[in-house]
Coordinates of C-alpha atoms (C1' of nucleotides) in Angstrom, one line a residue:
Chain A
M850 CA -21.5 -3.9 -34.6
R851 CA -22.2 -4.4 -30.7
I852 CA -20.7 -1.5 -28.5
K853 CA -19.0 -1.6 -25.2
D854 CA -21.5 -1.7 -22.0
E855 CA -20.6 1.5 -19.9
L856 CA -22.0 0.0 -17.0
K857 CA -20.2 -2.8 -17.4
Q858 CA -16.5 -0.9 -17.3
D859 CA -17.9 1.1 -14.2
A860 CA -18.6 -1.9 -12.6
I861 CA -15.2 -3.4 -13.2
I862 CA -14.0 0.0 -11.7
Q863 CA -16.3 -0.3 -8.6
A864 CA -15.4 -3.7 -7.9
T865 CA -11.9 -3.0 -7.9
V866 CA -11.9 -0.1 -5.7
K867 CA -14.2 -2.2 -3.2
L868 CA -12.1 -5.4 -3.3
V869 CA -8.7 -3.5 -3.0
N870 CA -10.1 -1.7 0.0
E871 CA -11.3 -4.6 1.8
I872 CA -8.7 -7.3 1.0
G873 CA -5.5 -5.1 -0.7
F874 CA -3.7 -5.6 -3.7
V875 CA -2.4 -8.9 -2.9
S876 CA -5.7 -10.7 -2.5
S877 CA -7.7 -8.9 -5.4
S878 CA -7.5 -11.4 -8.2
V879 CA -8.8 -10.8 -11.7
A880 CA -11.0 -13.7 -11.0
K881 CA -12.3 -12.0 -7.7
I882 CA -12.7 -8.7 -9.2
A883 CA -14.4 -10.1 -12.1
R884 CA -17.0 -12.0 -10.1
E885 CA -17.9 -8.8 -7.8
A886 CA -18.1 -7.0 -11.2
N887 CA -20.8 -9.7 -12.4
V888 CA -18.9 -9.9 -15.4
S889 CA -16.4 -12.8 -16.8
P890 CA -12.6 -12.4 -16.2
A891 CA -12.0 -12.4 -20.0
T892 CA -14.4 -9.3 -20.4
I893 CA -11.8 -7.1 -17.9
Y894 CA -8.8 -7.8 -20.7
I895 CA -11.2 -6.1 -23.5
Y896 CA -11.2 -2.8 -21.3
Y897 CA -7.9 -3.0 -19.8
K898 CA -4.7 -4.5 -21.3
N899 CA -3.6 -6.2 -18.4
K900 CA -4.4 -6.2 -14.3
E901 CA -1.5 -3.8 -13.8
D902 CA -3.4 -1.5 -16.6
L903 CA -6.7 -1.7 -14.7
L904 CA -5.2 -0.8 -11.1
V905 CA -3.1 2.1 -12.6
S906 CA -5.9 3.5 -14.5
T907 CA -8.3 3.1 -11.5
Y908 CA -5.9 5.5 -9.6
V909 CA -5.8 7.9 -12.3
D910 CA -9.4 8.4 -12.5
I911 CA -9.8 8.5 -8.9
K912 CA -6.7 11.3 -8.9
Q913 CA -8.3 13.3 -11.6
K914 CA -11.8 13.5 -9.8
L915 CA -10.0 14.5 -6.9
S916 CA -8.4 17.3 -8.6
E917 CA -11.7 18.6 -9.8
A918 CA -13.4 18.2 -6.6
L919 CA -10.8 20.2 -5.1
L920 CA -11.0 23.1 -7.4
K921 CA -14.8 23.4 -7.4
N922 CA -16.0 26.9 -7.3
F923 CA -12.2 28.2 -7.8
D924 CA -12.0 31.8 -8.3
E925 CA -8.9 33.5 -8.4
S926 CA -10.4 37.0 -7.8
K927 CA -11.4 36.2 -4.3
P928 CA -9.1 37.1 -1.1
F929 CA -6.0 34.3 -0.8
R930 CA -7.2 33.2 2.2
D931 CA -10.7 32.8 0.8
I932 CA -9.4 30.5 -2.2
L933 CA -7.7 28.3 0.2
K934 CA -10.5 27.8 2.5
T935 CA -12.8 26.8 -0.2
V936 CA -10.1 24.3 -1.4
W937 CA -9.9 23.3 2.2
L938 CA -13.5 22.7 2.3
N939 CA -13.7 21.0 -0.9
G940 CA -11.1 18.7 0.1
F941 CA -13.2 17.3 3.4
E942 CA -16.5 16.8 1.3
Y943 CA -14.6 14.7 -1.3
V944 CA -13.1 12.5 0.9
A945 CA -16.3 12.3 3.0
K946 CA -18.5 11.4 0.1
N947 CA -15.7 9.0 -2.0
I948 CA -13.8 7.6 1.1
K949 CA -13.5 4.0 -0.8
H950 CA -11.9 5.9 -3.7
Y951 CA -9.6 7.9 -1.4
Q952 CA -8.4 4.9 0.3
Y953 CA -7.8 3.3 -2.7
A954 CA -5.6 6.2 -3.9
E955 CA -3.6 6.2 -0.7
Q956 CA -3.1 2.6 -0.9
F957 CA -1.9 2.8 -4.3
S958 CA 0.6 5.6 -4.0
N959 CA 2.2 4.0 -1.2
S960 CA 2.9 1.0 -3.3
P961 CA 5.3 0.5 -6.0
Y962 CA 2.5 0.5 -8.6
S963 CA 2.9 4.3 -7.8
D964 CA 5.9 4.2 -10.0
L965 CA 3.9 3.3 -13.2
V966 CA 2.0 6.9 -13.1
D967 CA 2.9 9.8 -15.3
H968 CA 2.9 12.1 -12.3
V969 CA 3.5 15.3 -14.1
K970 CA 0.3 14.7 -16.1
V971 CA -1.8 13.8 -13.2
E972 CA -0.8 17.0 -11.0
K973 CA -1.2 19.3 -14.1
H974 CA -4.9 19.8 -12.9
F975 CA -3.5 21.1 -9.9
E976 CA -2.0 24.1 -11.5
P977 CA -4.0 26.7 -11.0
M978 CA -3.5 26.1 -7.2
L979 CA 0.2 26.6 -7.6
K980 CA -0.1 29.7 -9.4
V981 CA -2.2 31.1 -6.5
L982 CA 0.1 30.0 -4.1
Q983 CA 2.8 31.9 -6.0
K984 CA 0.9 35.0 -6.2
G985 CA 0.5 34.8 -2.5
I986 CA 4.0 34.6 -2.1
D987 CA 4.8 37.7 -4.3
Q988 CA 2.2 39.8 -2.2
K989 CA 3.9 38.6 0.8
V990 CA 0.7 37.3 2.2
I991 CA 1.9 34.0 2.8
K992 CA 5.8 32.8 3.7
N993 CA 8.2 32.5 1.0
V994 CA 8.7 29.0 1.3
P995 CA 9.2 25.9 -1.5
H996 CA 5.7 25.0 -2.8
E997 CA 5.8 21.3 -1.1
M998 CA 6.4 22.9 1.7
L999 CA 3.2 24.5 1.8
A1000 CA 1.6 21.8 0.4
A1001 CA 2.9 20.0 3.7
F1002 CA 0.7 21.9 6.1
I1003 CA -2.3 22.6 3.7
F1004 CA -3.1 19.5 1.8
Y1005 CA -1.8 16.8 3.6
P1006 CA -3.2 17.5 7.1
M1007 CA -6.5 17.9 5.4
M1008 CA -6.3 14.5 4.2
I1009 CA -5.1 13.1 7.3
L1010 CA -7.7 14.4 9.4
S1011 CA -10.3 13.3 6.7
N1012 CA -8.8 9.8 7.0
P1013 CA -11.0 7.8 9.1
K1014 CA -8.4 5.2 9.5
L1015 CA -5.9 7.9 10.9
C1016 CA -8.2 9.9 12.8
K1017 CA -10.7 7.4 14.3
T1018 CA -11.5 9.4 17.5
L1019 CA -12.0 13.0 15.7
E1020 CA -15.4 13.7 14.7
L1021 CA -15.3 15.9 11.5
S1022 CA -17.8 18.4 12.8
N1023 CA -17.8 21.9 10.9
E1024 CA -16.1 23.3 13.9
N1025 CA -13.3 20.7 13.8
I1026 CA -13.2 21.8 9.9
E1027 CA -12.6 25.5 10.7
Q1028 CA -10.4 24.7 13.6
A1029 CA -7.9 22.7 11.5
F1030 CA -8.1 25.4 8.8
T1031 CA -6.9 28.1 11.4
L1032 CA -3.8 26.2 12.2
A1033 CA -3.1 25.5 8.7
W1034 CA -3.4 29.2 7.8
D1035 CA -1.3 30.4 10.9
A1036 CA 1.4 27.8 9.7
I1037 CA 1.5 29.3 6.1
K1038 CA 0.7 32.8 6.6
F1039 CA 3.6 35.9 6.6
Chain B
M507 CA 20.9 -28.8 20.4
R508 CA 21.2 -26.3 17.7
I509 CA 20.3 -22.6 18.2
K510 CA 18.6 -20.4 15.8
D511 CA 20.9 -18.2 13.8
E512 CA 20.0 -14.8 14.5
L513 CA 21.9 -13.4 11.4
K514 CA 19.5 -15.6 9.5
Q515 CA 16.1 -13.8 11.3
D516 CA 17.5 -10.6 10.6
A517 CA 18.4 -11.5 6.8
I518 CA 14.5 -12.5 6.2
I519 CA 13.6 -9.2 7.5
Q520 CA 16.0 -7.1 5.5
A521 CA 14.9 -9.1 2.4
T522 CA 11.4 -8.7 3.2
V523 CA 11.8 -4.9 3.5
K524 CA 13.9 -4.6 0.3
L525 CA 11.7 -6.7 -1.8
V526 CA 8.3 -5.3 -0.5
N527 CA 10.0 -1.7 -1.4
E528 CA 10.9 -2.7 -4.9
I529 CA 8.0 -4.9 -6.0
G530 CA 5.7 -4.6 -3.7
F531 CA 3.4 -7.0 -1.6
V532 CA 1.7 -8.5 -4.5
S533 CA 5.0 -10.1 -6.0
S534 CA 6.7 -10.5 -3.0
S535 CA 6.3 -14.3 -2.4
V536 CA 7.8 -16.2 0.4
A537 CA 9.9 -18.0 -2.5
K538 CA 11.3 -14.5 -3.6
I539 CA 12.3 -13.3 0.3
A540 CA 13.5 -16.9 1.0
R541 CA 15.9 -16.5 -2.2
E542 CA 16.8 -12.8 -1.5
A543 CA 17.8 -13.9 2.6
N544 CA 19.8 -17.0 1.1
V545 CA 17.5 -19.3 3.2
S546 CA 15.2 -22.1 2.1
P547 CA 11.5 -20.7 2.2
A548 CA 10.4 -23.5 4.6
T549 CA 13.2 -21.5 7.2
I550 CA 10.7 -18.5 7.4
Y551 CA 8.4 -20.8 8.9
I552 CA 10.5 -21.6 11.6
Y553 CA 10.7 -18.1 12.4
Y554 CA 7.1 -16.9 11.8
K555 CA 4.0 -18.6 11.7
N556 CA 2.9 -17.7 8.2
K557 CA 3.8 -15.1 5.7
E558 CA 1.2 -12.5 7.2
D559 CA 2.9 -13.1 10.4
L560 CA 6.2 -12.2 8.8
L561 CA 4.6 -8.9 7.2
V562 CA 2.9 -7.5 10.5
S563 CA 5.9 -8.6 12.7
T564 CA 8.4 -6.6 10.3
Y565 CA 5.9 -3.9 10.5
V566 CA 5.6 -3.6 14.4
D567 CA 9.6 -4.0 14.6
I568 CA 10.0 -0.8 12.3
K569 CA 7.4 1.2 14.3
Q570 CA 9.1 0.6 17.5
K571 CA 12.4 1.7 16.4
L572 CA 10.6 4.6 14.8
S573 CA 9.3 5.4 18.3
E574 CA 12.4 4.9 19.8
A575 CA 14.3 7.3 17.6
L576 CA 11.8 10.0 17.8
L577 CA 12.2 10.0 21.7
K578 CA 16.0 10.2 21.7
N579 CA 17.2 12.9 23.9
F580 CA 13.5 13.4 24.9
D581 CA 13.6 15.7 28.3
E582 CA 10.3 16.7 29.8
S583 CA 12.2 19.4 31.9
K584 CA 13.0 21.8 28.5
P585 CA 10.8 24.1 27.3
F586 CA 8.0 22.9 25.2
R587 CA 9.1 24.3 21.9
D588 CA 12.6 22.9 22.3
I589 CA 11.2 19.2 23.3
L590 CA 9.1 19.4 20.0
K591 CA 12.2 20.5 17.9
T592 CA 14.1 17.7 19.3
V593 CA 11.2 15.4 18.1
W594 CA 11.2 17.0 14.9
L595 CA 14.9 16.8 14.0
N596 CA 14.9 13.1 15.6
G597 CA 12.3 12.4 12.8
F598 CA 14.2 13.5 9.6
E599 CA 17.4 12.0 11.0
Y600 CA 15.5 8.3 11.1
V601 CA 13.9 8.8 8.0
A602 CA 17.0 9.9 6.2
K603 CA 19.0 7.1 7.8
N604 CA 16.1 4.0 7.4
I605 CA 14.3 5.6 4.3
K606 CA 13.5 1.7 3.0
H607 CA 12.0 0.8 6.5
Y608 CA 10.1 3.8 6.5
Q609 CA 8.7 3.5 3.3
Y610 CA 7.9 -0.2 4.2
A611 CA 5.9 1.1 7.1
E612 CA 4.0 3.6 5.1
Q613 CA 3.0 1.0 2.3
F614 CA 1.9 -1.2 5.3
S615 CA -0.1 1.3 7.1
N616 CA -2.0 2.2 4.2
S617 CA -3.1 -1.7 3.3
P618 CA -5.5 -3.7 5.0
Y619 CA -2.5 -5.7 6.4
S620 CA -2.6 -2.7 9.1
D621 CA -6.0 -3.9 10.2
L622 CA -4.0 -7.4 11.8
V623 CA -2.0 -4.6 14.2
D624 CA -2.6 -3.9 17.9
H625 CA -2.5 -0.2 17.4
V626 CA -3.0 0.7 21.0
K627 CA 0.2 -1.4 21.6
V628 CA 2.4 0.2 18.8
E629 CA 1.4 3.8 19.8
K630 CA 1.9 3.2 23.8
H631 CA 5.5 4.2 23.0
F632 CA 4.7 7.4 22.1
E633 CA 2.7 8.3 25.1
P634 CA 5.6 10.5 26.9
M635 CA 4.8 13.0 23.8
L636 CA 0.9 13.1 24.2
K637 CA 1.5 13.7 27.7
V638 CA 3.9 16.8 27.1
L639 CA 1.2 17.9 24.4
Q640 CA -1.4 18.1 26.9
K641 CA 1.0 20.1 29.3
G642 CA 1.5 22.5 26.6
I643 CA -2.4 23.0 26.4
D644 CA -3.0 23.4 29.9
Q645 CA 0.0 25.9 30.0
K646 CA -1.4 27.6 26.9
V647 CA 1.4 27.5 24.8
I648 CA -0.1 25.6 22.2
K649 CA -3.6 25.9 21.1
N650 CA -6.3 24.0 22.9
V651 CA -7.4 21.6 19.9
P652 CA -7.8 17.6 19.6
H653 CA -4.4 15.7 19.7
E654 CA -5.0 14.3 16.5
M655 CA -5.1 17.8 15.0
L656 CA -1.9 18.7 16.5
A657 CA -0.2 15.7 15.1
A658 CA -1.5 16.3 11.9
F659 CA 0.5 19.9 12.0
I660 CA 3.7 18.4 13.5
F661 CA 4.3 14.7 12.8
Y662 CA 2.8 14.3 9.6
P663 CA 4.0 17.3 7.6
M664 CA 7.8 15.8 9.0
M665 CA 6.9 12.4 7.7
I666 CA 5.7 14.0 4.3
L667 CA 8.8 15.9 3.7
S668 CA 11.2 13.5 4.5
N669 CA 9.7 11.3 2.2
P670 CA 11.5 11.5 -1.2
K671 CA 9.0 9.6 -2.8
L672 CA 6.6 12.6 -2.1
C673 CA 8.9 15.2 -1.8
K674 CA 11.1 14.6 -5.1
T675 CA 12.5 18.2 -5.5
L676 CA 12.6 19.3 -1.8
E677 CA 16.3 19.6 -0.8
L678 CA 16.6 18.6 2.8
S679 CA 19.1 20.9 3.8
N680 CA 19.2 22.0 7.6
E681 CA 17.6 25.4 6.6
N682 CA 14.6 24.0 5.1
I683 CA 14.2 21.6 8.3
E684 CA 14.4 24.6 10.3
Q685 CA 11.9 26.7 8.4
A686 CA 9.4 23.9 8.3
F687 CA 9.7 23.5 11.9
T688 CA 8.6 27.5 12.2
L689 CA 5.5 26.7 10.1
A690 CA 4.6 23.6 12.3
W691 CA 5.2 25.8 15.4
D692 CA 3.2 28.8 14.0
A693 CA 0.1 26.6 13.4
I694 CA 0.0 25.1 16.8
K695 CA 1.3 28.0 19.1
F696 CA -1.5 29.6 21.0
Chain C
dA215 C1' -34.2 -11.3 -42.4
dC216 C1' -29.5 -11.4 -42.4
dA217 C1' -24.5 -10.4 -42.8
dA218 C1' -21.0 -8.3 -40.5
dT219 C1' -18.4 -7.2 -36.6
dA220 C1' -17.2 -6.4 -32.2
dA221 C1' -18.3 -7.3 -27.0
dA222 C1' -18.7 -10.8 -23.9
dT223 C1' -18.1 -15.4 -22.1
dG224 C1' -16.6 -20.2 -19.8
dA225 C1' -12.9 -23.2 -20.0
dA226 C1' -8.3 -24.4 -20.2
dT227 C1' -3.0 -22.8 -19.8
dG228 C1' 1.3 -23.2 -17.8
dA229 C1' 3.3 -20.6 -13.8
dT230 C1' 3.5 -19.5 -9.1
dC231 C1' 1.6 -18.9 -4.8
dG232 C1' 1.7 -20.2 0.5
dT233 C1' 2.4 -24.1 3.3
dT234 C1' 3.8 -29.0 4.5
dT235 C1' 6.5 -33.0 4.8
dA236 C1' 10.0 -36.2 5.4
dA237 C1' 14.7 -36.4 5.4
dT238 C1' 19.3 -34.0 6.4
dT239 C1' 22.6 -31.4 9.0
dT240 C1' 24.3 -29.3 12.8
dA241 C1' 25.4 -27.7 17.4
dG242 C1' 25.9 -28.6 22.2
dA243 C1' 25.5 -32.4 26.4
dC244 C1' 27.2 -36.3 28.6
Chain D
dG177 C1' 33.2 -39.6 19.9
dT178 C1' 28.7 -40.6 20.3
dC179 C1' 23.8 -39.0 21.0
dT180 C1' 20.1 -36.0 20.8
dA181 C1' 17.2 -32.5 19.5
dA182 C1' 16.1 -28.7 17.0
dA183 C1' 17.2 -26.0 12.9
dT184 C1' 17.5 -26.3 8.2
dT185 C1' 16.2 -27.8 3.9
dA186 C1' 14.6 -29.7 -1.1
dA187 C1' 11.1 -31.5 -2.7
dA188 C1' 6.0 -31.8 -3.5
dC189 C1' 0.9 -30.3 -2.4
dG190 C1' -3.1 -28.8 -4.1
dA191 C1' -5.2 -24.1 -4.8
dT192 C1' -4.8 -20.1 -7.2
dC193 C1' -2.8 -16.8 -10.3
dA194 C1' -2.8 -13.5 -14.8
dT195 C1' -3.8 -14.3 -19.4
dT196 C1' -5.6 -16.5 -23.9
dC197 C1' -8.5 -18.9 -26.8
dA198 C1' -12.5 -20.9 -29.2
dT199 C1' -16.8 -19.9 -29.3
dT200 C1' -21.3 -17.4 -28.5
dT201 C1' -24.1 -13.6 -28.0
dA202 C1' -25.9 -9.2 -29.0
dT203 C1' -26.3 -4.9 -32.0
dT204 C1' -25.7 -2.1 -36.2
dG205 C1' -26.2 -1.1 -41.1
dT206 C1' -28.4 -3.1 -45.4

DNA sequence: ACAATAAATGAATGATCGTTTAATTTAGAC
DNA sequence: GTCTAAATTAAACGATCATTCATTTATTGT
């Protein structure tokens, strides 16, 4: 029996991310993705049920890796502020190194394709972080406000600042990243 | 001579926003938009050069109205914090009342269609706000950090919190909106 | 070496795409 | 009331779409 070529599947994913970034979902046909990945259009249907499945799977894949990256060196025993800062720096590092994947995810999550994703499952990897936030609230280290509100002032500004499409002129020097963290911390601290 | 039917153009724009929200750019064909607007596909080409022009014009239109809404009751003579709060409340009001238009804009700006927009022109309406921010910096009322960074902690959290797609469980009560503003202000104040 | 099996493919499918064209309708000028 | 010019349209264009199918290719177990 012949086995699936792992390189081939990876090539399909990379081609999908590249094309969707450059020409959008509208123009990224199965034929073009296949050509970019150097496979036959029919090959894509061996790995994925249909085009929609390809796009959704690619998104879930990226989100999973983003979650893992954010929680790198996660150590619940450290001081609360340090935990948050580690996540903060991890975020900038991930986006800087995986800008195409990040932008694919942003485009995807703002499109109706997003409705096809099981968000509960995707966000499950982020639970340790939510637990820590709650601990910070209980210990009166950070403000007692809903988690969404905290996220809106920690994780989203991070994502926006590291998105070169939105922040064209802002240089992401260590100094600027530190400074931005000060703002985030001032927002949520008790 | 017969004159263009203003109602017809408006119907086309509303149909575009509705369909792009519900089924995305990919599935929103000219034929479907025309059917939704109760006009012939050819009619769309009287008002717009092509499909791309329709989508871009719709976006610019929405952005223009958002800018106007944010700067409602803008009064440079008021205390800095009050100016900011007015903009903050305006933002929540606009998104709540125009959720479909807002989500169209979000989907658009995260897609490669965004590259076709003259962003300098679009953001020009927002200049009064930037001037006020600079005044706040000069008077040491808010932190001396790049404008993008300030925006990331004021305007973007506002947009995220008011987006029901992102904040499914957070009720947008006056209390929550006030509380969120406290976080924003704590982030940027000197 | 060969049979078995699944991966991989090129070509073809009918449907739908954006856009154009030629004909028709409509509202105002005289 | 008729003429005129622009608005509007239905129908048709070739191109491209997602997907399928019959066939070939590559790899494994014997």
